[in-house]
Amino acid sequence: MEEIRLLKVINELGIHAHAAGQIVELAGKYRAKLFLQKDSREVGGSSILSILSLACPKGSEVRARIVGDDAKKFMDELERLFKNKFGETERGQYRPRKKTVKMKGFPVSPGITIGEAHHLDRSRTTVFYRKLINKKEVEREIDRFKHAVNMAKEQIQKFKSNIPEQVKGYAFVLDTHSMILDDSLIFDSTIQRIQREKVNAGWALKKSVNTIHQLFKKVEDEYIGRRMDDVDSVSERVLSNLTGVEPDSLTEIKKEVIIVAHVLSPCDIVEINVNHVMGILTDVGGRTSHMAIMSEALEIPVVVGLESATDIIVDGDLLIVDGNTGDIIINPDPDTIITYEDKKKRYYRYKSAIDRVRHLPAETSDGHKITIKANIEFLGETKAAIENGAEGVGLYRTEYLYMIKNHFPDEQTLFDDYSQIAKMVAPNTVTLRTLDIASDKMMTSDSYMETSRENNPALGLRSIRFCLNERNVFKTQLRAILRASVYGNFRLMFPMISGLGQFLEAKRILKSVMRSLDREEIEYNRNIPIGILIEIPSATSIADILAKHADFFSIGTNDLIQYALAIDRDNEHVAHLYEPFHPAVLRMIHQVVMAGNKEGIDVSLCGEIAGDPLAIFILLSLGLREFSMNIGSIPLIKKMIRMLPLEEVRENFKGILKLPTSKKVESFVLRKAQSLLPDIFKDDVFRYRTIGIG
Ligand code: PEP
Ligand code: MG
């Protein structure tokens, strides 16, 4: 049986990916074979890419030929699809690049920017040619390829199930991606290539994609032609699954753009050049992921946890990024651009007013001295910390020298770094936290870490546990810190302490390092204060015991909240449950402050909430007088402190520990904040950003 009909393309967008997808889906329901012909070219109707390559814009005619059982029924249905414009009217105009789309993520670095989107280029995964020598290798390569494709499908499916409400109408884009993975021009042809040419999966896939590129070169319709982007993005997903390598093209960005990436690692952030990068958007990431914390120091607007930004936004889209609210507007209309230009001006005017006080002391309006220090990740941030008014470094996260190299740094490298920071910050203090490696701060390619990936790294061999296990690594760092301690004022802090035994063990190792320096007659500060980063609930419970053995406490709320509420701090799916104002968290902080005060040791707080304008009221009322925070938050917090009467805050917040939920805490604090500092909390340009409360 053969049925032939001439079908007219009457929908606005022509046979684009979604329309082609519907044809392929229909063809899958019938045993009969469909062929579509335009001009002199005929292609099979079961390949989305072959159909797209016909390039059929509105007004064109396609000759459909169906051979086999039920050809007429099949043809009738096909004709209906064409006549119904492939459902285009129901969906409205869905060319993403022309339609204004709004998304909302988690703002992690304030500011407003307007600029062009630039996908972090993943199309440069280096694929090496490898000849397969026997049948077994061929089979193994095919299995690897199938596995990588399945992984990609799962990844896409996950995006789809989490697609934000505002962009639900674009879920089909993700369906198209899944279909492309199944397409014979990608899937079958890659497998055939592996078999026929006896080459590795990555090489075979690249060749398949190149062939499709050739096919698409002839397509004149810009929209359809741009669907090659979809093929590239899907194949890149498979390639990176195959190689496990994320290409890195950050350093190659030479014009002003807003980066759109699935994920950025802390190492990526280090490489960002803020002269070119105006803002960052990522699909994944919670507000206190290390990438987020670091990105704030760049002082460009950053919004994370957008879930499907990389699927919705295409290169060259005009974006508005509001790092104060997390709002993203893709291809805004002219009125919206004008509104945001105005908002941007007001925001930066407001910011410069704040910046003017940054070098003044953080003294409350009734004369109480508060200390504001900076959290930093690497030496290069020290200058910015001082310029922003930090009175010392309250948390030096020392992991970076370990993460950027693919081996553990030697003592001299560490010493050079530590002695420089000591000199730069003196006479103020630097609190060095010993190595807090693992969890999300994996080393890039150290063989030890490669072979010891854990299922649950946040609860695994991280931080002080790792150091107590890898004593030589630990001792090398301690030697470098002690040797550098003579160049400035250091405090030494052990992270992730869960019990007294662990702390005493760490101190014993420190003492043994001191003894060996004594033997070698190397100078160091033998009175270096030794403290605990309180970030595990067990440590808050026994804070009274720990306080007898420590010189100071610093409360690390980022992890404390994670472990107290059982919420992964880097998981955007549960980010809304990460509640810094949870009554349990406030009580834990209070307990630690009380325990420290009783023993007469310093207690400070270095979690991200220290830089949160609402949280600061609570923290002051709980008795904290020293904070270490993200560099970008320092000027505002200083300005607020200088306007606040501490006694009044204390009086006003007396009942805070009795409130039952974080929502109640938040509205209570907001009310008080608006009455105590109306000038700051009334301005709509500045939206106070409370981490974790959406
Ligand atoms: C914390 O956990 O609060 C902290 C300060 O350390 P980090 O964010 O580096 O884990
Ligand atoms: Mg921590």
XYZ file of C-alpha atoms and ligand atoms in Angstrom:
705
model
C 0.000 0.000 0.000
C 1.326 3.432 -0.897
C -0.244 6.803 -0.147
C 1.144 10.063 -1.493
C -0.048 13.577 -0.618
C 1.222 17.107 -0.964
C 1.094 18.818 2.423
C 1.334 22.560 2.922
C 3.230 24.019 5.862
C 0.900 26.712 7.227
C 2.226 27.251 10.737
C 4.215 30.393 11.481
C 7.477 28.716 12.430
C 7.630 26.074 9.729
C 8.743 22.541 10.512
C 10.809 23.326 13.552
C 12.078 20.858 16.126
C 8.825 20.523 17.999
C 6.835 19.965 14.802
C 9.387 17.445 13.547
C 9.164 15.724 16.910
C 5.426 15.311 16.482
C 5.898 13.787 13.037
C 8.459 11.305 14.388
C 6.155 10.448 17.269
C 3.302 9.773 14.851
C 5.545 7.664 12.614
C 6.430 5.583 15.641
C 2.801 4.520 16.009
C 2.618 2.907 12.545
C 4.392 0.023 10.917
C 4.210 1.808 7.568
C 7.240 3.864 6.503
C 6.985 7.616 6.025
C 9.121 9.605 3.570
C 9.043 13.362 3.239
C 10.287 15.183 0.197
C 10.948 18.845 -0.434
C 12.357 19.945 -3.778
C 14.356 16.962 -4.936
C 15.377 15.685 -1.488
C 13.543 12.880 0.256
C 14.239 11.866 3.847
C 12.907 9.250 6.237
C 10.094 10.440 8.527
C 11.414 8.726 11.634
C 14.422 11.005 12.172
C 13.811 14.399 13.700
C 17.111 15.697 12.362
C 16.508 14.452 8.825
C 13.132 16.190 8.799
C 14.633 19.394 10.138
C 17.321 19.244 7.487
C 14.620 19.579 4.804
C 14.209 23.159 6.085
C 10.497 23.692 5.528
C 9.421 27.228 6.403
C 5.845 28.503 6.401
C 4.339 28.322 2.913
C 6.497 25.467 1.689
C 5.067 22.220 0.332
C 6.144 18.776 1.400
C 5.477 15.616 -0.533
C 4.576 12.895 1.953
C 4.834 9.270 0.899
C 3.729 6.431 3.139
C 4.404 2.812 2.278
C 2.869 -0.080 4.190
C -0.160 -1.071 6.293
C -2.657 1.603 7.265
C -0.974 4.093 4.976
C -4.185 6.064 4.493
C -5.009 6.319 8.193
C -1.414 7.350 8.896
C -1.571 9.962 6.131
C -4.873 11.377 7.430
C -3.355 11.853 10.839
C -0.259 13.398 9.358
C -2.336 15.805 7.324
C -4.251 16.788 10.471
C -0.966 17.653 12.167
C -0.048 19.988 9.311
C -3.528 21.535 9.254
C -3.555 22.011 13.036
C -0.264 23.897 12.696
C 1.390 21.340 14.966
C -0.483 22.880 17.893
C 1.462 26.085 17.503
C -1.447 28.415 18.231
C -2.202 26.706 21.543
C 1.323 27.217 22.658
C 1.477 30.748 21.408
C 4.714 32.076 20.020
C 7.368 30.033 21.643
C 10.526 31.174 19.990
C 12.478 31.537 23.176
C 14.811 34.161 21.804
C 12.015 36.467 20.743
C 9.624 36.014 23.612
C 10.199 37.608 26.957
C 10.614 34.926 29.572
C 11.026 35.389 33.298
C 12.831 33.065 35.627
C 13.600 33.229 39.299
C 16.542 31.779 41.134
C 18.444 32.361 44.323
C 20.309 35.666 44.422
C 23.773 35.111 45.800
C 25.554 38.280 44.816
C 23.741 41.626 44.659
C 23.596 44.168 41.869
C 21.740 44.634 38.629
C 23.141 44.060 35.171
C 21.843 44.069 31.634
C 23.772 42.279 28.925
C 24.187 39.479 26.456
C 24.027 35.801 27.397
C 27.076 33.654 26.879
C 26.823 29.953 27.482
C 29.857 28.597 29.135
C 31.153 26.789 26.118
C 30.953 23.093 26.608
C 31.456 22.371 22.940
C 35.159 21.929 23.304
C 35.322 18.674 25.104
C 38.534 17.291 23.768
C 37.885 13.960 22.148
C 40.831 11.814 21.230
C 40.861 9.304 18.450
C 41.363 5.767 19.609
C 41.427 2.709 17.413
C 39.696 -0.298 18.887
C 41.659 -3.447 18.452
C 39.217 -6.247 18.996
C 35.554 -7.162 19.148
C 35.488 -6.989 22.910
C 36.669 -3.384 22.876
C 34.053 -2.505 20.289
C 31.353 -3.977 22.484
C 32.644 -2.171 25.519
C 32.663 1.158 23.656
C 29.072 0.637 22.511
C 28.040 -0.079 26.093
C 29.814 3.037 27.291
C 28.070 5.114 24.670
C 24.649 3.701 25.577
C 25.315 4.343 29.224
C 26.358 7.962 28.543
C 23.205 8.511 26.478
C 21.031 7.085 29.251
C 22.738 9.320 31.742
C 22.046 12.322 29.519
C 18.395 11.345 29.272
C 18.112 11.100 33.012
C 19.739 14.494 33.379
C 17.292 16.023 30.900
C 14.346 14.305 32.572
C 15.412 15.733 35.867
C 15.443 19.236 34.432
C 12.007 18.663 33.044
C 10.491 17.495 36.278
C 11.903 20.575 37.986
C 11.075 23.119 35.333
C 9.876 26.373 36.964
C 6.214 27.371 36.570
C 7.038 30.422 34.457
C 8.720 28.350 31.784
C 6.566 25.236 31.865
C 5.426 26.095 28.331
C 8.947 25.320 27.193
C 9.072 21.799 28.552
C 8.898 20.572 24.982
C 12.416 21.890 24.397
C 13.600 19.262 26.837
C 11.470 16.597 25.131
C 13.131 17.548 21.880
C 16.515 17.053 23.491
C 15.552 13.564 24.616
C 14.282 12.772 21.138
C 17.511 13.969 19.577
C 19.342 11.458 21.750
C 17.173 8.709 20.285
C 17.495 9.991 16.757
C 19.006 7.525 14.356
C 21.383 10.188 13.000
C 22.900 10.409 16.461
C 22.254 7.119 18.192
C 22.275 4.484 15.443
C 24.863 6.194 13.332
C 27.297 6.526 16.260
C 26.938 2.844 17.118
C 27.396 1.909 13.461
C 30.510 4.047 13.281
C 31.985 2.372 16.355
C 31.359 -1.021 14.730
C 32.341 -0.134 11.203
C 35.278 2.177 11.779
C 36.394 0.569 15.063
C 36.773 3.915 16.818
C 35.990 5.043 20.350
C 32.519 6.323 21.240
C 33.486 9.995 21.665
C 35.166 10.092 18.259
C 32.250 8.350 16.588
C 29.752 10.729 18.181
C 31.749 13.785 17.086
C 31.722 12.465 13.525
C 27.960 11.920 13.626
C 27.472 15.466 14.875
C 29.749 16.811 12.142
C 27.634 15.070 9.522
C 24.513 16.676 10.961
C 26.305 20.041 10.920
C 26.910 19.594 7.178
C 23.254 18.795 6.685
C 22.166 21.880 8.578
C 24.558 24.175 6.755
C 22.120 24.240 3.867
C 19.247 25.368 6.069
C 18.442 28.998 5.501
C 15.717 29.492 8.081
C 17.551 31.018 11.030
C 15.313 29.527 13.688
C 15.514 26.009 12.370
C 19.209 26.411 11.679
C 19.745 27.369 15.295
C 18.366 23.978 16.357
C 21.825 22.751 15.634
C 22.486 24.309 19.051
C 20.223 21.646 20.495
C 22.187 18.896 18.787
C 25.438 20.389 20.072
C 24.169 20.765 23.583
C 22.804 17.225 23.702
C 25.936 15.706 22.230
C 28.081 17.717 24.626
C 26.104 16.300 27.484
C 26.865 12.801 26.211
C 30.510 13.626 25.548
C 31.064 14.973 29.012
C 29.339 11.908 30.434
C 31.711 9.795 28.351
C 34.868 11.637 29.240
C 33.934 12.907 32.653
C 35.701 16.117 31.644
C 34.076 19.522 31.860
C 35.563 21.861 29.284
C 36.669 25.193 30.648
C 36.577 28.205 28.429
C 36.222 30.979 30.969
C 39.585 32.475 30.300
C 38.757 32.836 26.624
C 35.878 35.247 27.155
C 36.948 38.558 25.671
C 33.788 40.668 25.559
C 31.302 41.784 28.181
C 28.811 39.003 28.757
C 26.620 37.342 31.331
C 27.678 33.750 31.829
C 25.031 31.091 31.692
C 26.286 27.741 32.904
C 24.858 24.546 34.236
C 27.247 24.666 37.091
C 30.386 26.527 38.028
C 32.964 25.124 40.341
C 34.880 27.217 42.831
C 37.868 26.824 40.509
C 35.841 28.435 37.705
C 35.086 31.390 39.921
C 38.742 31.904 40.552
C 39.278 32.203 36.799
C 36.517 34.695 36.087
C 37.655 38.021 34.749
C 35.195 40.610 36.016
C 36.207 43.016 33.265
C 34.395 40.721 30.885
C 31.920 38.864 32.992
C 29.046 41.129 34.049
C 26.980 38.513 35.805
C 26.530 34.780 36.291
C 23.548 32.488 36.091
C 23.675 28.817 36.899
C 21.184 25.980 36.816
C 22.378 24.375 39.984
C 23.666 25.517 43.324
C 22.205 26.557 46.634
C 22.847 29.896 48.261
C 25.684 28.766 50.441
C 27.466 26.536 47.982
C 31.080 27.534 47.833
C 30.691 28.762 44.310
C 27.932 31.084 45.525
C 29.896 32.343 48.478
C 32.911 33.012 46.321
C 31.022 34.651 43.534
C 29.761 37.376 45.854
C 33.319 38.507 46.299
C 33.444 39.244 42.565
C 30.871 41.984 43.114
C 28.861 41.105 40.057
C 25.239 39.963 40.206
C 24.958 36.200 40.511
C 21.820 34.106 40.556
C 21.990 30.348 41.084
C 19.544 27.441 41.250
C 17.681 28.452 38.075
C 17.403 24.748 37.232
C 16.973 25.094 33.457
C 18.628 28.401 32.498
C 20.990 26.621 30.126
C 18.059 25.030 28.330
C 15.920 28.152 28.106
C 18.523 30.830 27.369
C 20.463 30.834 24.120
C 23.679 32.637 23.274
C 23.072 36.270 22.432
C 19.784 36.567 24.331
C 19.494 39.892 26.098
C 19.285 39.327 29.834
C 18.406 41.407 32.846
C 19.900 39.915 35.986
C 18.724 41.221 39.331
C 21.145 39.866 41.891
C 19.120 41.456 44.682
C 15.929 39.528 44.027
C 16.975 36.588 41.843
C 14.775 37.781 38.952
C 15.970 37.063 35.428
C 14.281 38.528 32.391
C 15.174 37.007 29.045
C 14.703 39.254 26.012
C 12.921 42.045 27.897
C 10.763 44.592 26.093
C 12.056 48.194 25.858
C 9.900 49.442 28.760
C 11.292 46.784 31.067
C 14.832 47.686 30.030
C 14.173 51.351 30.884
C 12.675 50.372 34.263
C 15.711 48.262 35.081
C 18.199 50.869 33.896
C 16.550 53.201 36.389
C 16.576 50.554 39.142
C 20.209 49.894 38.405
C 21.082 53.588 38.775
C 19.227 53.864 42.077
C 20.811 50.664 43.374
C 24.346 51.806 42.639
C 23.621 55.257 44.104
C 22.414 53.543 47.241
C 25.428 51.271 47.239
C 27.882 54.144 46.993
C 26.179 55.783 50.001
C 26.865 52.595 51.912
C 30.406 52.359 50.633
C 31.202 55.766 52.068
C 31.107 54.426 55.633
C 33.062 51.275 55.018
C 36.306 52.536 56.495
C 34.697 53.931 59.626
C 34.644 51.729 62.725
C 31.654 49.447 63.248
C 30.435 51.149 66.359
C 26.772 51.180 67.330
C 25.067 54.550 67.717
C 25.183 54.088 71.509
C 28.925 53.465 71.481
C 29.382 49.660 71.511
C 32.300 48.344 69.506
C 31.478 45.579 67.038
C 34.178 43.867 64.966
C 33.605 43.113 61.313
C 36.040 40.845 59.506
C 36.115 39.182 56.104
C 35.768 35.594 54.966
C 38.182 34.903 52.164
C 38.983 31.938 49.969
C 42.316 32.870 48.504
C 45.112 35.346 48.998
C 44.012 37.497 46.057
C 40.899 38.542 47.937
C 42.790 40.107 50.821
C 43.142 43.495 49.161
C 39.433 43.680 48.382
C 38.655 42.665 51.968
C 40.714 45.524 53.356
C 39.340 47.974 50.791
C 35.831 47.038 51.825
C 36.556 47.879 55.429
C 37.325 44.488 56.969
C 39.141 44.739 60.291
C 40.948 41.483 59.755
C 40.239 38.113 58.203
C 37.878 36.123 60.393
C 37.926 33.044 58.181
C 40.621 32.108 55.717
C 39.331 29.019 53.962
C 42.659 27.470 53.116
C 41.448 24.837 50.665
C 42.216 26.596 47.425
C 45.877 25.890 47.201
C 44.882 22.261 47.539
C 42.161 22.447 44.940
C 43.899 24.211 42.101
C 46.843 21.856 41.992
C 46.505 18.196 41.311
C 48.673 17.284 44.229
C 48.990 18.425 47.825
C 50.956 21.672 47.990
C 54.340 21.569 49.665
C 55.214 23.419 52.862
C 57.029 26.238 51.079
C 54.071 27.007 48.798
C 51.791 27.191 51.809
C 54.292 29.216 53.817
C 54.653 31.793 51.009
C 50.896 32.241 50.863
C 50.369 32.417 54.629
C 53.255 34.770 55.303
C 51.975 37.152 52.632
C 48.492 37.311 54.093
C 49.929 37.746 57.581
C 51.877 40.802 56.429
C 48.999 42.273 54.445
C 46.476 42.074 57.270
C 48.767 42.952 60.244
C 48.257 44.377 62.792
C 44.780 42.888 62.429
C 44.341 39.163 62.833
C 43.892 36.383 60.311
C 41.984 33.316 61.467
C 43.306 30.422 59.430
C 41.040 27.470 59.233
C 42.917 24.257 58.622
C 42.145 22.195 55.554
C 38.403 21.618 55.069
C 38.701 19.447 51.999
C 36.185 16.978 50.520
C 32.424 17.356 50.272
C 31.856 20.016 47.605
C 35.452 21.144 47.722
C 36.994 18.214 45.955
C 40.446 18.485 44.620
C 40.495 18.545 40.866
C 42.522 15.503 40.105
C 44.482 14.314 43.042
C 44.743 10.608 42.771
C 43.901 10.108 46.408
C 40.615 11.909 46.065
C 39.812 10.310 42.746
C 39.932 6.912 44.256
C 38.062 7.783 47.373
C 34.837 9.436 46.260
C 32.183 8.888 48.863
C 28.446 8.418 48.570
C 27.780 10.993 51.206
C 30.794 13.285 51.345
C 29.165 15.877 53.641
C 29.059 13.162 56.281
C 32.244 11.509 55.213
C 35.950 11.796 55.553
C 36.112 15.567 55.239
C 37.813 18.383 57.012
C 39.464 17.624 60.377
C 38.587 13.934 59.961
C 40.560 13.848 56.765
C 43.465 15.701 58.414
C 43.552 13.355 61.382
C 43.704 10.481 58.929
C 46.274 12.036 56.608
C 48.658 13.260 59.262
C 51.489 14.191 56.968
C 49.241 16.435 54.921
C 47.965 17.992 58.149
C 51.403 18.444 59.652
C 52.715 20.109 56.503
C 49.965 22.691 56.732
C 50.474 23.249 60.459
C 54.223 23.749 59.955
C 53.580 26.319 57.249
C 51.048 28.176 59.430
C 53.346 28.224 62.442
C 56.352 29.343 60.428
C 54.299 32.166 58.884
C 52.823 33.158 62.250
C 55.805 35.383 63.042
C 54.901 37.729 60.171
C 51.581 38.900 61.596
C 48.762 37.926 63.937
C 47.345 34.508 63.360
C 44.643 32.503 65.031
C 44.375 28.835 64.186
C 40.988 27.177 63.869
C 40.020 23.527 63.440
C 36.843 22.898 61.425
C 34.174 20.199 61.803
C 35.024 19.370 65.388
C 32.318 17.061 66.690
C 33.727 16.167 70.088
C 36.385 17.022 72.630
C 38.584 14.011 71.816
C 38.946 15.146 68.231
C 39.903 18.672 69.252
C 42.471 17.441 71.764
C 43.883 15.099 69.140
C 44.290 17.970 66.689
C 45.971 20.041 69.412
C 48.325 17.142 70.199
C 49.427 17.015 66.585
C 49.928 20.783 66.625
C 52.084 20.459 69.736
C 54.190 17.760 68.084
C 54.717 20.055 65.085
C 55.733 22.827 67.481
C 58.265 20.505 69.115
C 59.796 19.612 65.792
C 60.104 23.321 64.906
C 61.763 23.866 68.301
C 64.245 21.118 67.513
C 65.036 22.750 64.199
C 65.231 26.132 65.934
C 62.630 27.598 63.619
C 60.785 30.602 64.965
C 57.012 30.653 65.397
C 54.380 32.184 67.653
C 53.988 29.612 70.415
C 51.019 31.540 71.843
C 48.968 31.318 68.679
C 45.290 31.160 69.798
C 43.689 27.811 68.947
C 39.970 27.742 68.350
C 37.074 25.666 67.107
C 34.764 26.268 64.197
C 31.460 25.303 65.760
C 29.436 23.863 62.912
C 28.155 20.493 64.059
C 25.173 20.230 66.414
C 27.084 17.899 68.743
C 29.632 20.680 69.279
C 26.931 23.182 70.196
C 25.541 20.727 72.769
C 28.901 20.384 74.468
C 30.033 23.956 73.889
C 30.479 24.357 77.658
C 32.947 21.453 77.681
C 34.797 22.569 74.543
C 35.035 26.146 75.834
C 37.301 24.958 78.651
C 39.891 23.779 76.098
C 39.620 26.355 73.308
C 40.900 29.918 73.063
C 37.972 30.970 70.883
C 34.881 29.789 69.068
C 33.704 30.816 65.652
C 30.201 29.693 64.744
C 29.945 28.324 61.215
C 26.255 28.533 60.492
C 26.537 27.343 56.889
C 27.257 23.820 57.991
C 25.516 24.110 61.329
C 22.201 24.752 59.565
C 22.890 21.930 57.106
C 23.580 19.406 59.852
C 20.948 20.660 62.290
C 18.122 20.656 59.749
C 19.405 17.741 57.614
C 19.373 19.941 54.516
C 22.099 19.640 51.910
C 23.411 23.199 51.586
C 24.272 22.681 47.907
C 21.039 21.100 46.781
C 18.709 23.562 45.070
C 15.762 21.187 45.453
C 15.767 21.613 49.196
C 17.146 25.146 49.303
C 13.779 26.491 50.468
C 14.069 24.274 53.544
C 17.462 25.652 54.467
C 16.228 27.956 57.217
C 18.816 30.087 58.978
C 16.066 31.561 61.170
C 14.903 28.166 62.371
C 14.329 28.455 66.131
C 16.626 25.466 66.670
C 19.458 27.260 64.889
C 18.959 30.436 66.920
C 18.958 28.460 70.148
C 22.153 26.663 69.152
C 23.880 29.971 68.431
C 22.702 31.327 71.743
C 23.944 28.250 73.588
C 27.416 28.630 72.096
C 27.580 32.356 72.923
C 26.562 31.675 76.520
C 29.093 28.851 76.899
C 31.898 30.995 75.451
C 31.004 33.988 77.616
C 30.978 31.826 80.720
C 34.540 30.670 80.082
C 35.610 34.143 78.979
C 36.664 33.115 75.461
C 35.956 35.039 72.263
C 32.915 33.945 70.302
C 32.391 35.169 66.775
C 30.263 34.032 63.846
C 31.567 33.426 60.342
C 28.653 31.754 58.541
C 27.007 33.539 55.630
C 24.198 34.848 57.816
C 26.661 37.276 59.397
C 26.353 39.306 56.200
C 22.580 39.137 56.102
C 20.966 42.473 56.978
C 18.034 40.872 58.785
C 20.041 38.233 60.592
C 22.413 40.796 62.043
C 19.671 42.111 64.385
C 19.160 38.628 65.782
C 22.859 37.905 66.127
C 23.476 41.152 67.999
C 20.540 40.424 70.274
C 21.938 36.950 70.994
C 25.099 38.564 72.320
C 27.519 38.284 69.406
C 29.926 41.194 68.951
C 32.265 39.888 66.268
C 31.375 38.771 62.777
C 33.220 37.559 59.731
C 31.420 37.739 56.438
C 31.542 37.835 52.701
C 33.479 40.868 51.535
C 30.541 42.320 49.619
C 28.354 42.441 52.722
C 30.769 44.416 54.894
C 29.849 48.004 53.887
C 26.114 47.553 54.396
C 26.434 45.714 57.703
C 28.841 48.379 58.920
C 26.462 51.133 57.937
C 23.600 49.386 59.727
C 25.614 48.852 62.875
C 26.623 52.504 62.959
C 22.947 53.472 62.861
C 21.770 50.965 65.477
C 21.412 51.557 69.197
C 22.516 48.197 70.649
C 20.603 48.566 73.917
C 17.396 49.148 71.991
C 18.039 46.098 69.799
C 18.536 43.989 72.904
C 15.329 45.333 74.423
C 13.345 44.855 71.222
C 14.468 41.319 70.532
C 14.018 39.869 73.983
C 11.378 37.346 72.950
C 13.176 36.092 69.823
C 14.137 32.665 71.207
C 10.529 31.900 72.082
C 9.189 32.241 68.530
C 8.070 28.873 67.134
C 8.905 28.996 63.403
C 11.387 30.635 61.046
C 8.546 32.427 59.267
C 7.468 33.992 62.565
C 11.074 34.931 63.292
C 11.434 36.506 59.877
C 8.299 38.639 60.091
C 9.155 39.640 63.658
C 12.638 40.758 62.628
C 11.397 42.520 59.532
C 8.879 44.533 61.542
C 11.524 45.546 64.047
C 14.059 46.290 61.310
C 11.614 48.583 59.541
C 10.962 50.506 62.725
C 14.605 50.684 63.853
C 16.147 51.458 60.450
C 13.351 52.784 58.235
C 15.773 54.397 55.802
C 17.367 51.089 54.939
C 14.372 48.812 54.951
C 11.939 51.015 53.074
C 13.856 51.343 49.823
C 12.595 48.945 47.193
C 15.922 49.085 45.366
C 17.572 47.384 48.220
C 15.730 44.187 48.953
C 17.134 42.689 52.066
C 18.319 39.232 51.196
C 17.812 36.605 53.770
C 19.586 33.413 52.882
C 17.238 30.488 52.739
C 13.996 32.379 53.198
C 12.484 32.664 49.779
C 30.413 27.314 57.847
O 30.207 26.111 57.692
O 29.574 28.108 58.296
C 31.708 27.881 57.473
C 32.029 29.090 57.823
O 32.525 27.136 56.733
P 32.298 26.729 55.202
O 31.197 27.589 54.646
O 33.601 26.953 54.542
O 31.929 25.293 55.292
Mg 31.799 24.688 57.278
